[in-house]
């Protein structure tokens, strides 16, 4: 019988932060970075640990700024075109750019303005101003003046300025050393196929990657199994050798979660459980004088919690200001209801759809790594908030540059692997376009177009009555929106069968005697409509199909049921069969179109997409390589309104 | 006799870019990066060389998303508080988060909602929906679907997504290899004190640093002296071993500039001389199939020219879009006249002064590395433009994040090393403030306040008539601006004398007999006013001072004249003496105040500055360590209007 760890509290975020700050103050964590001396040449990207002052002035002497002759400006006071002045050998001396101005001279006349009478005499027709074309000593910086303050991240130009002013060694701060310890007996190494219940351990790589980007020196440690003694030894050892220790639980199941117990034995647990979503079970503890942070096991929770608590600590340790995260205003495309009582961090996809930047909630699962790969930003719903209404302006913390978001085409709807082919072909060269693709089914795509969330939607909705694709659904749900329906492809649907097709299934007719089992899609799914039409065309009665009433909700669930042997076949697309290395028996062709609002048809990004579809031989070749497609109407407008 | 390289043209930038593009096309430079396979764990920051598709689905099986029991949702259809449903052993099975959902079950009820009757029987009062609290197979991503397109820079989360979906090796693009060859016999290595005419070679470090930041693999080569054969051998060898070669001339003096001649012998010079400022003498050439770029010698010209031509090439080589440079709108604080006929790149200091972001031209010299360290952005004046008027809105390409600029105090005026002390004390901790400091003299500071360019100005202008500091100048030039004049310090001015004070000078009285030579500051300088007042107080006649009419324009020029032995002494500040390791004889104390417009006094940044000045023992200690200061009135308001 499972039991939740009864010690997990639900402390408000502000209170947790305050308690943690106080605990960090008690161990003098802030500004505790050590310093070390290194060569300026090695210092790119490092943080100054002491102010850097110029050792020489720059220029170190009065230097000619032009090729020409050095003169005394006073000698030329009366020079003019009408009455040029002649200078003799002692009154001028040739100089090249960068030369030290010989003693006593106080201006340079550039070579273009010098008329040589002979080698020893020149004639000049323009007066000179004091120090013209001369870089005077210390003009750029004077020795002893400040080049860089303490706490400055060193850029290439800073290295140049230091070297130019005679500084070759500087003091830098030592970044905090962090170890990330994965825990959990269920963890296996990447590259192994997980058995049911096993989890590939990749969190420590992601977490260390972010910590390094934030300026720490972080690395992942070997996983520790669910064994109290081993855990105790690992934490105790890591706390001695590091400035911060990160524990990353495997699955967060209470009975196996010893981290908080062990931390309470070894040191002090300051906070266990914060009212945030995702991330609630976070542990903040101090062992000796080392902060130890227990992150939740799910990757998305772990990353977001680490952003919340650890990012700031790295800058605090270095006594620096945390860089401000870029933010943008956007309009919510649909309402979000908050989980009252906790601060919630919502993954957001952004789309520059016409003049508006539209924010759409992306995947929700705490384990959904891809949702964070796809996410463009984060929306914070404060604990007291009731949520956000559709059309409301929100502030989004950006996870990728706004310019990248602005060169992104947002595709929401039914997914097809051809969209991935297009995404790759567009993501090239100096005008690279990114496709952000959310897979929510054809009806989901139609609703996304309605809400103005997407530039285009992939759809393959068959109207049982007319036998037509998509049009009647557009008329019903998108009547107000001028749009074009442009064909992308025809694709094979078929019966997904076990590897090698052991029952030799060749089509629905083989299911008519009820000996083989079938798994169906839910009512309303495009594939269900196609199944019903196919049965009708074959004059087969659904009542005779064994499993017709057994419904699954996705292509992949159908494929999985076949892969695990619980049924013999089910209707789906080739890609689903390929994904689980199953076999596929084509039974029908369906049309897959793109719904594109009229107003985006002259968007250069969309024009590039359509140009590819219509004109690229490479596109056609790549699609043919996939198999199961016909591009005979590709790029053709099937309907417009 | 010097001669300009007659081959340097003045080609318009657009034409130069077009010719260069064409030449690069002919060698198929774009998209020519090789690819190589590496482990995902090593791939952080690398660029995908091929699309990455999921090898497994994620989740790879239907997984419990909560701790609880797996059920058949249909069994609970009628469950309610009034009529709870009992499930027996075969109807449910306990699951932990992450567990594979046992075959046949299609929902999870979380443990909090489960009432155990005994170990074998549970009672449930809420109906379940299909697949509730289950992460269905492929929910996050389906095997064969796209994880990352080609040309994507890999982030930690991307590594996680690849590892989670069974991808452990990927193809990446190989970044272009670039060598930067410094040329010029005058170059010496950093760490050596330059003799007159010698130049410390640091450009290759700065240039390689930027190239690496832009994604290349760049390194500096050993300098090549001004010898045609050596140059020919170096270029020929480098072109064979690299994807791009950068030549960086030493001083650009025509007679020693063999680069273009040698490049014309080895390959084809496409462009030599572009109508840009700085950067005009740039050379763009192809040797065999390798682009060779000859950059001007001055560091600022070299960097700006490299940004203009080479930055883009790196992305083109990788077949990627060059990241868009962050830009901002700002108001010009003073007019800039353009050098008609050439595209000009003006270094800009930005200041968030009240509600406006004010843009002020920073230092101009092509050799002024510090001007680029200090610069916040670049303004492009197109060849056709006549310039920009004061108050006009301009677009600035940012060289540091806008948020950093917004937490910057802009100080323009006379410089004192105490400003550097303050800059260091403020540049710490979570609310770090940066001081951007331009050294333009007291009158320059007053004009900057008048134009709204600065938050405060350091000033030490003595009124000969009243003996008062700064106030009469404020009344004359800043009458309209409510402000406070707040004392920063009193500082010693004195006679700067040679090391060891060989003539035993103790004050101006020792100059009265005309045997020792003096060097004066120009009319209007604060130090000149102080000199005149001191002479008057001592009843010494300027006519008796040998060199009174010999004027220099900065403290450092005065100090340099003494250092090179051309005069015996001059009036200046202790810091100038220290900068050239000279001795200093104090003769008078002057007041150094900060002019602060009233409207900034409640700016938190300025409040922090004043708090430091008034209350920080560390500040007082550091200033005392500098020597030559009194802080008796520090922080006191000397005048307000």
PDB file of C-alpha atoms in Angstrom, chain A residues 3 40 109 218 279 283 317 361 498 553 576 604 608 618:
ATOM      1  CA  UNK A   3       1.620   6.256   1.301  1.00  0.00           C
ATOM      2  CA  UNK A  40      44.336  37.668 -19.570  1.00  0.00           C
ATOM      3  CA  UNK A 109      49.509  67.017 -41.701  1.00  0.00           C
ATOM      4  CA  UNK A 218      28.644  21.366 -12.876  1.00  0.00           C
ATOM      5  CA  UNK A 279       7.813  21.236  -8.662  1.00  0.00           C
ATOM      6  CA  UNK A 283      13.663  19.956  -0.779  1.00  0.00           C
ATOM      7  CA  UNK A 317      27.736  33.083  -4.839  1.00  0.00           C
ATOM      8  CA  UNK A 361      -0.468  26.721 -23.482  1.00  0.00           C
ATOM      9  CA  UNK A 498       2.288  -7.542 -35.845  1.00  0.00           C
ATOM     10  CA  UNK A 553      -7.712   7.449 -28.697  1.00  0.00           C
ATOM     11  CA  UNK A 576       2.448   4.647 -36.291  1.00  0.00           C
ATOM     12  CA  UNK A 604       6.778  35.507 -46.655  1.00  0.00           C
ATOM     13  CA  UNK A 608       8.212  29.932 -48.687  1.00  0.00           C
ATOM     14  CA  UNK A 618      13.970  17.732 -53.048  1.00  0.00           C
TER      15      UNK A 618
END
